[in-house]
Coordinates of C-alpha atoms in Angstrom, one line a residue:
Chain A
M47 CA 36.0 98.0 117.2
K48 CA 39.3 98.5 118.9
H49 CA 42.0 100.5 117.1
D50 CA 45.4 99.3 116.7
N51 CA 46.8 101.3 119.6
D52 CA 50.3 100.1 119.0
S53 CA 50.5 102.2 115.9
I54 CA 49.7 105.5 117.7
D55 CA 52.6 107.9 118.3
P56 CA 53.3 108.1 122.0
A57 CA 53.5 111.9 122.0
A58 CA 50.1 112.1 120.2
S59 CA 48.7 109.5 122.7
R60 CA 49.8 111.7 125.6
V61 CA 48.1 114.7 124.1
E62 CA 45.0 112.7 123.4
L63 CA 44.9 111.5 127.0
N64 CA 45.4 115.0 128.3
V65 CA 42.4 116.3 126.3
L66 CA 40.2 113.4 127.3
W67 CA 41.3 113.5 130.9
T68 CA 40.6 117.2 131.2
K69 CA 37.1 116.8 129.8
A70 CA 36.3 113.8 132.1
H71 CA 38.1 115.1 135.2
P72 CA 35.1 116.9 136.7
V73 CA 32.7 114.0 136.5
V74 CA 35.3 111.5 137.8
L75 CA 36.0 113.8 140.7
A76 CA 32.3 114.2 141.4
F77 CA 31.9 110.5 141.4
I78 CA 34.8 110.0 143.8
R79 CA 33.5 112.7 146.1
S80 CA 30.0 111.3 146.1
T81 CA 31.4 108.1 147.6
I82 CA 34.4 109.3 149.6
R83 CA 33.3 112.4 151.6
D84 CA 36.7 113.5 152.9
F85 CA 38.1 115.8 150.2
H86 CA 41.7 115.0 150.8
R87 CA 41.2 111.3 150.7
G88 CA 39.0 111.6 147.6
E89 CA 41.7 113.6 145.9
D90 CA 44.3 110.9 146.8
V91 CA 42.1 108.3 145.1
M92 CA 41.7 110.7 142.1
Q93 CA 45.5 110.7 141.8
E94 CA 45.5 106.9 141.7
V95 CA 42.8 107.0 139.0
A96 CA 44.9 109.4 136.9
A97 CA 48.0 107.2 137.3
T98 CA 46.1 104.0 136.3
A99 CA 44.4 105.7 133.4
A100 CA 47.8 106.9 132.1
E101 CA 49.3 103.4 132.6
K102 CA 46.5 101.6 130.8
F103 CA 45.6 104.2 128.2
D104 CA 47.0 101.9 125.5
Q105 CA 44.1 99.5 126.4
Y106 CA 41.4 102.1 125.9
D107 CA 39.2 101.4 122.9
R108 CA 39.0 104.7 121.0
E109 CA 35.8 103.7 119.4
R110 CA 34.1 104.0 122.7
P111 CA 33.5 107.1 124.8
F112 CA 36.2 107.9 127.4
P113 CA 34.2 108.8 130.5
P114 CA 32.7 105.3 131.0
W115 CA 36.2 103.8 130.7
V116 CA 37.8 106.1 133.2
L117 CA 34.8 105.9 135.5
G118 CA 35.3 102.1 135.5
I119 CA 38.8 102.6 136.8
A120 CA 37.5 105.1 139.3
R121 CA 34.8 102.7 140.5
N122 CA 37.4 100.0 141.1
K123 CA 39.7 102.4 143.0
V124 CA 36.8 103.6 145.1
L125 CA 35.8 100.0 145.9
A126 CA 39.3 99.2 146.9
Y127 CA 39.5 102.3 149.1
L128 CA 36.1 101.4 150.8
R129 CA 37.2 97.8 151.4
K130 CA 40.4 99.2 153.0
H131 CA 38.3 101.6 155.2
A132 CA 35.4 99.3 155.8
S133 CA 35.2 100.4 159.4
D134 CA 34.5 104.0 158.4
R135 CA 31.0 105.4 159.3
H136 CA 28.4 105.6 156.6
V137 CA 30.0 104.2 153.5
F138 CA 28.1 102.8 150.5
D139 CA 28.2 99.2 149.6
G140 CA 29.7 98.0 146.3
E141 CA 26.3 97.7 144.5
T142 CA 25.4 101.4 145.3
V143 CA 28.8 102.5 144.2
G144 CA 28.3 100.7 140.9
K145 CA 24.9 102.4 140.4
I146 CA 26.3 105.8 141.1
A147 CA 29.1 105.3 138.5
T148 CA 26.4 104.2 136.0
V149 CA 24.3 107.3 136.6
C150 CA 27.4 109.5 136.4
V151 CA 27.9 108.2 132.8
D152 CA 24.3 108.7 132.0
I153 CA 24.1 112.4 133.0
E154 CA 27.7 113.3 132.2
G155 CA 26.6 115.4 129.2
E156 CA 24.5 117.8 131.2
L157 CA 27.2 118.6 133.7
P158 CA 29.4 121.2 131.9
D159 CA 26.4 123.6 131.7
M160 CA 25.6 123.0 135.3
R161 CA 29.2 123.9 136.2
K162 CA 29.0 127.2 134.2
A163 CA 25.7 128.1 135.9
L164 CA 27.1 127.3 139.3
E165 CA 30.2 129.4 138.6
V166 CA 27.9 132.4 137.9
C167 CA 25.7 131.7 141.0
M168 CA 28.7 131.2 143.3
K169 CA 29.8 134.8 142.6
Q170 CA 26.6 136.0 144.3
V171 CA 27.3 134.3 147.6
K172 CA 28.9 136.8 149.9
G173 CA 29.4 137.6 153.6
R174 CA 29.0 135.1 156.3
A175 CA 27.5 132.5 154.0
R176 CA 30.6 132.7 151.8
K177 CA 32.9 132.4 154.8
I178 CA 31.1 129.2 156.0
L179 CA 31.2 127.8 152.5
E180 CA 35.0 128.5 152.3
M181 CA 35.5 126.8 155.7
R182 CA 33.5 123.8 154.6
Y183 CA 34.8 123.4 151.0
V184 CA 38.3 125.0 151.0
R185 CA 39.4 124.1 154.6
N186 CA 37.6 120.8 154.5
Q187 CA 36.1 121.5 158.0
N188 CA 32.9 119.8 159.2
P189 CA 30.0 121.7 160.8
A190 CA 31.2 120.9 164.3
T191 CA 34.7 122.4 163.6
I192 CA 33.1 125.4 161.9
S193 CA 30.8 125.9 164.9
H194 CA 33.9 126.1 167.2
A195 CA 35.5 128.7 164.9
T196 CA 32.4 130.9 164.4
G197 CA 30.7 130.6 167.8
M198 CA 27.6 129.3 166.0
S199 CA 26.0 126.0 167.1
A200 CA 26.8 123.0 164.9
N201 CA 23.1 122.7 164.0
A202 CA 23.0 126.4 163.0
V203 CA 26.1 125.8 160.7
S204 CA 24.4 122.7 159.1
V205 CA 21.2 124.7 158.6
M206 CA 23.1 127.6 157.0
L207 CA 25.1 125.3 154.7
H208 CA 21.8 123.6 153.7
R209 CA 20.2 127.0 152.9
V210 CA 23.2 128.2 150.9
R211 CA 23.3 125.0 148.9
K212 CA 19.6 125.1 148.4
A213 CA 19.8 128.7 147.1
L214 CA 22.6 127.7 144.8
R215 CA 20.7 124.7 143.5
E216 CA 17.7 126.9 142.8
C217 CA 19.9 129.5 141.1
V218 CA 21.5 126.9 138.9
H219 CA 18.1 125.4 138.0
R220 CA 16.9 128.9 137.0
Q221 CA 20.0 129.5 135.0
L222 CA 19.8 126.2 133.2
S223 CA 16.1 126.6 132.4
S224 CA 16.4 130.2 131.1
M225 CA 19.8 130.3 129.5
P226 CA 21.1 132.8 128.5
M227 CA 18.9 135.0 130.8
P228 CA 20.5 137.0 133.6
V229 CA 20.9 135.2 136.9
D230 CA 19.1 135.9 140.2
T231 CA 21.0 136.2 143.4
P232 CA 20.9 133.3 145.8
Q233 CA 19.8 134.3 149.3
G234 CA 22.9 133.1 151.2
G235 CA 24.6 136.3 152.4
D236 CA 24.3 138.2 155.5
Chain B
M265 CA 11.6 111.2 151.6
A266 CA 10.3 114.6 152.8
D267 CA 13.3 116.8 151.9
S268 CA 15.7 114.8 149.8
Q269 CA 18.1 117.7 149.4
K270 CA 18.4 118.0 153.2
F271 CA 19.3 114.4 153.4
I272 CA 21.8 114.7 150.6
D273 CA 23.4 117.6 152.4
A274 CA 23.5 115.7 155.6
Y275 CA 25.3 112.9 153.8
F276 CA 28.0 115.2 152.5
D277 CA 28.5 116.7 155.9
D278 CA 28.3 113.2 157.6
N279 CA 25.6 114.6 159.8
F280 CA 23.7 111.3 159.9
T281 CA 22.6 108.7 162.4
D282 CA 23.0 105.1 161.3
Q283 CA 19.3 104.8 160.7
Q284 CA 19.1 108.0 158.6
F285 CA 22.0 106.7 156.5
A286 CA 20.3 103.4 155.9
E287 CA 17.1 105.3 154.9
F288 CA 19.2 107.5 152.6
V289 CA 20.8 104.5 150.9
A290 CA 17.4 102.9 150.5
W291 CA 16.1 106.1 148.9
I292 CA 18.9 106.6 146.4
S293 CA 18.7 102.9 145.4
E294 CA 14.9 103.0 145.1
N295 CA 14.8 104.3 141.6
P296 CA 17.0 105.9 138.9
V297 CA 15.4 109.4 139.4
N298 CA 16.5 109.5 143.0
M299 CA 20.0 108.3 142.0
A300 CA 20.2 111.0 139.3
E301 CA 19.2 113.6 141.9
F302 CA 22.0 112.5 144.2
V303 CA 24.5 112.4 141.4
R304 CA 23.6 116.0 140.3
A305 CA 23.9 117.1 143.9
S306 CA 27.3 115.4 144.1
Y307 CA 28.5 117.1 141.0
M308 CA 27.4 120.5 142.5
H309 CA 29.1 119.6 145.7
S310 CA 32.3 118.6 143.9
S311 CA 32.2 121.7 141.7
M312 CA 31.8 124.0 144.8
R313 CA 35.0 122.6 146.2
D314 CA 36.8 123.3 142.9
L315 CA 35.4 126.7 142.4
L316 CA 36.0 127.9 146.0
Q317 CA 39.5 126.5 145.9
Y318 CA 40.1 128.3 142.7
D319 CA 38.8 131.6 144.2
D320 CA 40.9 131.1 147.2
I321 CA 44.1 130.9 145.1
R322 CA 42.9 133.9 143.1
G323 CA 42.6 135.7 146.4
L324 CA 46.3 135.4 146.9
M325 CA 47.0 136.8 143.4
G326 CA 45.1 140.1 143.7
E327 CA 42.0 142.0 144.7
T328 CA 38.7 141.5 143.1
L329 CA 37.7 144.5 141.1
E330 CA 35.0 146.7 142.5
D331 CA 32.8 146.4 139.4
G332 CA 33.1 142.6 139.5
S333 CA 34.5 142.5 136.0
E334 CA 36.9 139.8 135.0
K335 CA 40.4 140.9 135.6
E336 CA 43.7 139.6 134.3
L337 CA 45.1 136.8 136.4
L338 CA 48.3 138.5 137.4
V339 CA 50.1 138.7 140.7
D340 CA 48.9 141.8 142.4
T341 CA 51.7 144.5 142.8
Q342 CA 50.6 145.3 146.4
Y343 CA 51.0 141.6 147.2
I344 CA 54.5 141.6 145.7
L345 CA 55.4 144.7 147.6
S346 CA 54.1 143.2 150.9
M347 CA 56.2 140.1 150.2
L348 CA 59.3 142.2 149.5
E349 CA 58.7 144.2 152.7
E350 CA 58.3 141.0 154.6
D351 CA 61.6 139.7 153.2
E352 CA 63.3 142.9 154.1
K353 CA 62.0 142.7 157.7
I354 CA 63.2 139.1 157.9
A355 CA 66.7 140.1 156.7
Q356 CA 66.7 143.0 159.2
R357 CA 65.7 140.7 162.1
K358 CA 68.4 138.2 161.1
A359 CA 71.1 141.0 161.0
E360 CA 70.0 142.3 164.5
E361 CA 70.1 138.8 165.9
Q362 CA 73.6 138.3 164.4
A363 CA 74.8 141.6 165.9
R364 CA 73.4 140.6 169.3
I365 CA 75.2 137.3 169.2
E366 CA 78.5 139.1 168.3
I367 CA 78.1 141.5 171.2
L368 CA 77.5 138.6 173.6
A369 CA 80.5 136.7 172.2
A370 CA 82.7 139.8 172.6
K371 CA 81.6 140.2 176.2
K372 CA 82.3 136.5 177.0
F373 CA 85.7 136.8 175.4
S374 CA 86.5 139.9 177.5
T375 CA 85.3 138.1 180.7
S376 CA 87.4 135.0 180.0
R377 CA 90.5 137.2 179.2
H378 CA 89.9 139.1 182.5
Q379 CA 89.7 135.8 184.3
R380 CA 92.9 134.6 182.7
N381 CA 94.7 137.7 183.9
R382 CA 93.7 137.2 187.5
P383 CA 96.2 135.8 189.9
R384 CA 96.1 132.0 189.8
R385 CA 94.7 130.1 192.7
P386 CA 97.2 128.0 194.7
K387 CA 97.6 124.6 193.1
P388 CA 95.2 122.1 194.8
A389 CA 96.6 119.4 197.0
P390 CA 97.2 116.2 195.0
V391 CA 94.6 113.5 195.4
S392 CA 95.4 109.9 194.6
Q393 CA 93.7 108.7 191.4
N394 CA 92.5 105.5 193.1
V395 CA 90.8 107.5 195.8
F396 CA 89.1 109.7 193.2
Y397 CA 87.8 106.7 191.2
A398 CA 86.6 105.0 194.3
T399 CA 84.6 108.1 195.4
A400 CA 83.1 108.6 192.0
C401 CA 82.1 104.9 191.7
S402 CA 80.5 105.1 195.2
L403 CA 78.5 108.1 194.3
V404 CA 77.2 106.5 191.0
A405 CA 76.3 103.3 192.9
A406 CA 74.5 105.3 195.5
I407 CA 72.5 107.2 192.9
V408 CA 71.6 103.9 191.0
F409 CA 70.6 102.3 194.3
I410 CA 68.3 105.2 195.2
F411 CA 66.6 105.1 191.9
W412 CA 66.3 101.3 192.0
M413 CA 64.7 101.5 195.5
L414 CA 62.2 104.2 194.4
P415 CA 58.8 102.5 193.9
A416 CA 57.6 102.4 190.2
P417 CA 54.6 104.6 189.4
V418 CA 51.5 102.7 190.5
P419 CA 48.5 102.8 188.1
V420 CA 45.4 104.0 189.8
P421 CA 42.1 102.1 189.3
M422 CA 39.4 104.1 187.8
V423 CA 35.7 103.5 188.0
V424 CA 34.5 103.0 184.5
A425 CA 31.3 100.9 184.8
S426 CA 28.6 99.8 187.0
I427 CA 26.4 96.8 187.3
E428 CA 23.0 97.4 185.8
D429 CA 21.4 94.2 186.8
S430 CA 22.2 90.6 187.6
I431 CA 20.6 87.2 188.0
D432 CA 21.8 84.8 190.6
A433 CA 25.3 86.1 190.1
R434 CA 28.5 85.8 192.2
W435 CA 32.0 87.0 191.6
S436 CA 34.8 84.7 192.8
D437 CA 36.0 87.7 194.9
P438 CA 33.5 87.6 197.7
S439 CA 34.1 91.2 198.6
L440 CA 32.7 92.3 195.2
S441 CA 29.0 92.7 195.0
T442 CA 26.8 91.9 192.0
E443 CA 24.0 94.1 193.2
P444 CA 22.7 96.8 190.7
G445 CA 24.7 100.0 191.1
T446 CA 27.9 98.3 192.1
Q447 CA 30.8 100.3 190.7
L448 CA 33.5 98.5 188.7
S449 CA 37.0 99.7 188.1
T450 CA 39.9 99.1 185.8
L451 CA 42.8 96.9 187.0
E452 CA 40.3 94.5 188.6
N453 CA 40.3 90.9 187.5
L454 CA 36.6 90.2 187.4
V455 CA 35.9 86.5 187.6
L456 CA 32.2 85.7 187.4
A457 CA 31.7 82.4 189.1
K458 CA 28.0 82.1 188.8
G459 CA 25.0 83.7 187.1
I460 CA 24.7 86.6 184.7
V461 CA 25.6 90.3 185.1
Q462 CA 24.7 93.2 182.9
I463 CA 27.3 95.9 183.0
E464 CA 26.9 99.5 181.8
L465 CA 30.2 101.1 180.8
E466 CA 30.5 104.8 181.3
G467 CA 30.9 105.3 177.6
G468 CA 27.3 104.1 177.1
A469 CA 27.9 100.5 175.9
K470 CA 26.4 97.5 177.7
I471 CA 27.8 94.1 178.1
V472 CA 26.1 91.0 179.4
V473 CA 28.5 88.6 181.0
E474 CA 27.6 84.9 181.6
A475 CA 29.4 82.8 184.1
P476 CA 32.0 81.3 184.1
A477 CA 34.0 84.2 182.7
T478 CA 37.1 86.3 183.4
L479 CA 37.3 89.8 182.2
E480 CA 39.0 93.1 182.9
L481 CA 37.6 96.6 182.2
L482 CA 40.2 98.6 180.4
S483 CA 38.4 101.9 180.0
A484 CA 35.0 103.5 179.7
D485 CA 34.5 101.9 176.3
S486 CA 36.7 98.8 176.3
A487 CA 37.2 95.5 178.1
R488 CA 39.3 92.4 177.8
L489 CA 37.7 89.0 177.9
E490 CA 40.2 86.4 179.0
W491 CA 37.8 83.6 178.6
G492 CA 34.1 83.0 178.8
K493 CA 31.1 84.6 177.1
L494 CA 29.7 88.1 176.8
V495 CA 27.4 90.0 174.6
G496 CA 28.3 93.6 173.7
R497 CA 25.7 96.2 172.7
V498 CA 25.9 99.8 171.8
P499 CA 22.6 101.7 172.0
R500 CA 23.6 104.7 169.9
S501 CA 25.9 105.2 166.9
E502 CA 28.2 107.6 168.8
V503 CA 28.9 105.1 171.5
Q504 CA 32.0 102.8 171.1
L505 CA 32.8 99.4 172.4
T506 CA 36.0 97.5 171.9
I507 CA 36.5 94.0 173.3
Q508 CA 39.9 92.5 173.4
T509 CA 40.5 88.8 173.6
P510 CA 43.8 87.0 174.0
Q511 CA 44.5 87.1 170.2
A512 CA 42.0 89.6 168.7
T513 CA 40.5 93.0 169.0
I514 CA 36.8 93.4 168.2
V515 CA 35.5 96.9 167.5
D516 CA 31.7 97.5 167.2
L517 CA 30.5 99.6 164.4
G518 CA 27.0 100.3 165.9
T519 CA 26.0 96.9 166.7
E520 CA 25.3 93.9 169.0
F521 CA 27.5 90.9 169.0
G522 CA 28.5 87.9 171.1
V523 CA 32.0 86.8 171.9
E524 CA 33.1 83.6 173.5
V525 CA 36.7 82.6 174.3
N526 CA 37.0 79.0 175.2
R527 CA 39.8 77.2 177.2
Q528 CA 41.8 76.7 174.0
Q529 CA 41.6 80.4 173.4
V530 CA 39.6 80.1 170.2
T531 CA 37.3 83.1 170.0
H532 CA 33.8 82.7 168.6
L533 CA 32.3 85.9 167.3
H534 CA 28.7 86.2 166.3
V535 CA 27.2 89.5 165.0
F536 CA 23.5 89.9 165.8
E537 CA 23.0 93.4 164.5
G538 CA 25.0 95.9 162.5
R539 CA 28.6 94.8 161.9
V540 CA 31.9 94.7 163.7
A541 CA 35.6 95.1 162.7
V542 CA 37.9 92.4 163.9
A543 CA 41.7 92.1 163.8
T544 CA 43.7 89.2 165.0
F545 CA 47.3 89.1 166.2
D546 CA 50.1 86.6 166.2
A547 CA 52.2 85.7 169.2
K548 CA 54.4 88.8 168.6
G549 CA 51.4 91.1 168.6
R550 CA 51.6 91.7 164.8
T551 CA 48.3 92.0 163.0
T552 CA 47.7 88.8 161.0
Q553 CA 44.2 89.3 159.6
Q554 CA 41.4 91.9 159.7
R555 CA 38.0 92.0 158.3
T556 CA 34.4 93.2 158.9
V557 CA 31.9 90.7 160.2
L558 CA 28.4 91.4 159.1
V559 CA 25.0 90.9 160.6
D560 CA 24.0 87.2 161.2
E561 CA 27.6 86.2 160.4
A562 CA 29.8 84.2 162.8
V563 CA 33.5 83.5 162.7
Y564 CA 36.1 81.6 164.7
L565 CA 39.4 83.5 165.4
Q566 CA 42.1 80.9 165.8
P567 CA 44.9 81.4 168.3
K568 CA 48.5 81.3 167.2
T569 CA 47.7 81.6 163.4
G570 CA 45.2 84.4 163.9
A571 CA 43.1 82.9 161.1
I572 CA 39.5 84.2 160.8
E573 CA 37.4 81.2 159.7
P574 CA 33.6 81.1 159.1
A575 CA 31.5 79.6 161.8
P576 CA 27.9 78.4 161.6
A577 CA 25.6 81.2 162.7
A578 CA 23.2 79.9 165.3
S579 CA 19.4 80.4 165.1
P580 CA 18.3 83.4 167.2
F581 CA 16.3 81.0 169.4
M582 CA 19.2 78.7 169.9
S583 CA 21.9 81.2 170.3
P584 CA 24.6 80.2 172.8
F585 CA 24.7 83.9 173.9
M586 CA 22.5 85.5 176.4
R587 CA 21.7 88.8 174.7
R588 CA 19.4 90.2 177.3
L589 CA 19.0 89.7 181.0
L590 CA 15.9 87.5 181.1
F591 CA 14.2 87.3 184.4
P592 CA 12.1 84.1 185.2
L593 CA 8.5 84.7 184.2
P594 CA 6.0 84.3 186.9
I595 CA 4.1 81.2 185.7
Y596 CA 0.5 80.8 186.6
S597 CA -1.6 77.8 185.8
T598 CA -3.4 78.6 182.7
G599 CA -4.8 75.1 182.1
V600 CA -7.5 75.1 184.7
G601 CA -10.5 73.3 183.3
L602 CA -8.6 71.8 180.3
A603 CA -8.3 68.2 179.7
E604 CA -5.3 66.3 178.4
G605 CA -5.0 66.9 174.7
D606 CA -6.7 70.3 174.7
D607 CA -5.0 73.4 173.3
D608 CA -3.9 75.9 175.9
P609 CA -4.8 79.3 174.5
H610 CA -2.3 81.0 176.7
W611 CA 0.8 79.4 175.3
Q612 CA 2.3 78.9 171.8
I613 CA 5.3 76.9 170.7
V614 CA 7.2 79.4 168.6
A615 CA 10.4 77.5 167.6
A616 CA 11.9 74.1 167.7
Q617 CA 15.4 72.9 167.6
N618 CA 16.6 71.8 164.1
M619 CA 13.3 72.8 162.5
P620 CA 14.0 76.1 160.7
N621 CA 10.6 76.1 159.0
F622 CA 8.7 75.6 162.2
V623 CA 5.3 77.3 162.3
P624 CA 4.1 78.6 165.7
Q625 CA 1.5 76.2 167.1
P626 CA -0.7 76.2 170.2
A627 CA 0.6 74.3 173.1
I628 CA -1.5 71.4 174.3
V629 CA -2.0 69.8 177.6
A630 CA 0.0 66.6 177.8
T631 CA 0.6 63.6 179.9
P632 CA 3.6 64.3 182.1
A633 CA 6.6 62.1 181.9
P634 CA 6.7 59.6 184.7
T635 CA 9.8 61.2 186.2
Y636 CA 7.9 64.4 187.0
L637 CA 5.4 65.1 189.7
P638 CA 1.8 64.4 189.0
N639 CA 0.0 67.1 187.1
D640 CA -2.2 69.3 189.2
S641 CA -4.2 71.6 186.9
R642 CA -4.8 74.1 189.7
R643 CA -1.1 74.6 190.4
S644 CA 0.7 73.7 187.2
Q645 CA 0.2 72.5 183.7
W646 CA 2.4 70.3 181.5
L647 CA 2.9 71.8 178.1
S648 CA 4.0 69.8 175.1
L649 CA 4.0 69.6 171.3
S650 CA 3.4 65.9 171.2
P651 CA 1.5 64.1 169.9
K652 CA -0.1 66.7 167.6
C653 CA 3.1 68.3 166.4
G654 CA 5.1 65.4 165.3
S655 CA 8.5 64.3 166.7
G656 CA 8.8 65.1 170.4
G657 CA 12.6 64.8 170.4
G658 CA 13.5 68.4 170.0
L659 CA 13.8 71.3 172.3
Y660 CA 10.9 73.6 172.2
V661 CA 10.6 77.3 173.2
P662 CA 7.2 78.1 174.7
H663 CA 6.0 81.6 174.4
H664 CA 3.4 83.1 176.7
V665 CA 0.5 84.7 174.7

């Protein structure tokens, strides 16, 4: 049942939106980044989602969970973006985007633990592997650009990225299955 | 999929071929388990960006403690000191620069004063104003004339393609050959008067041009089709091909497509494989419409309005476009010993005009029409669907088996 949203104090509504948005933010961003690979473009779309969520927050039915509602907005924004950039290489069609959004809602509950585990595991990645991760994830560089900067071949960069990610996935998996046991070190360093 | 995680990583790094991407999409859509695996990996990928960015910002704020323990998130004093030192250095550099400017200004002032104190030159002889203006005007006119007479920079033709093959082809320019290996350059108006040529662009794309057609090669991966018909094909995803027509630009997205520009400048575009992006322009060159045309889709691009309208997609057998250079098959008599009405096991009729549900059928030996030469089973054999295969009014495509 929908609440009478008109009766809600605007200041309280803003606080409520802030709380809900902060909780849903990681899964929405993950959804957008799963469909728009370029981090900067994805973050632009995220801004649009935030603006629309704030604008339409009075239409949100408080009886229902917030993540599916905001993921619906994100799905529409992503589809609009993909339509506009239809000539980009390797983009998902609308049906696949819809399925991804649905699964994001389904597994949203397990994501915070995964984040905590990843945070712990990331601290163990050092040396060259860390540098390459930073180039990929902070500087938004692709393997070809990283290869120019490091003198490695693009293939070697891709292989190294895959190995580090694999090690991190395994580390997260171990973390999640044996919480609160100590964490092993992923084999990503020099 | 052998290593799903490897594929997921390749997706995030856009390290895919078109085929691998198609396989990847099929895999994640196959079942909810695969989709969930992808979404979890996406979440990890996204979180890695956030965490590494966060660490990057922390790196600006202070050094990580040796024991790895959590430290207070305060701006590091060393960092503040280094910033202050930097400010000091900047201020010092500015002061030095200012001092240098002042010294130079003082020197200049001193020189000009010295010059003012020198004995004055004798007053120049008076020159009539009219003479002065006339001389100045003549000089300006001479300079303008010289620049006007200078030849404009001449664009240089560049070899950007070569003929891969041709059938019975002839350019309207008799000095230009259609033999395989003939190099083709930009700035040439290529008018194909007869036959078919297959051109390989240096960028890797191929175009099959069918006479009559007029085109110009613009670069190693683009051409302009003034009118006529061509089929563009890119063999690999990294290869690009752009075809310009009088009112549109067609960009392949890993595909094969046919373009025809008729005398009324209506462009007919048919995508056989993959997809293409198309944009139309009005008379002032402004983009009027743009869209992606998908596989088996055909559109008309209208001149003047730039409207993109759906067109009927022709059957693959009846396509108006020549997609490959087909050489005449050597035909041998296969009907030796067969009588009229017998099936010829060497031939099948695989398609028929206006019969979309046509099922391949064996060809049979038929009575020749009276307008043709008499049938000599040792040298030739008439093939037909009639009377076994119903109406004989269509156009049939025989296929040698």
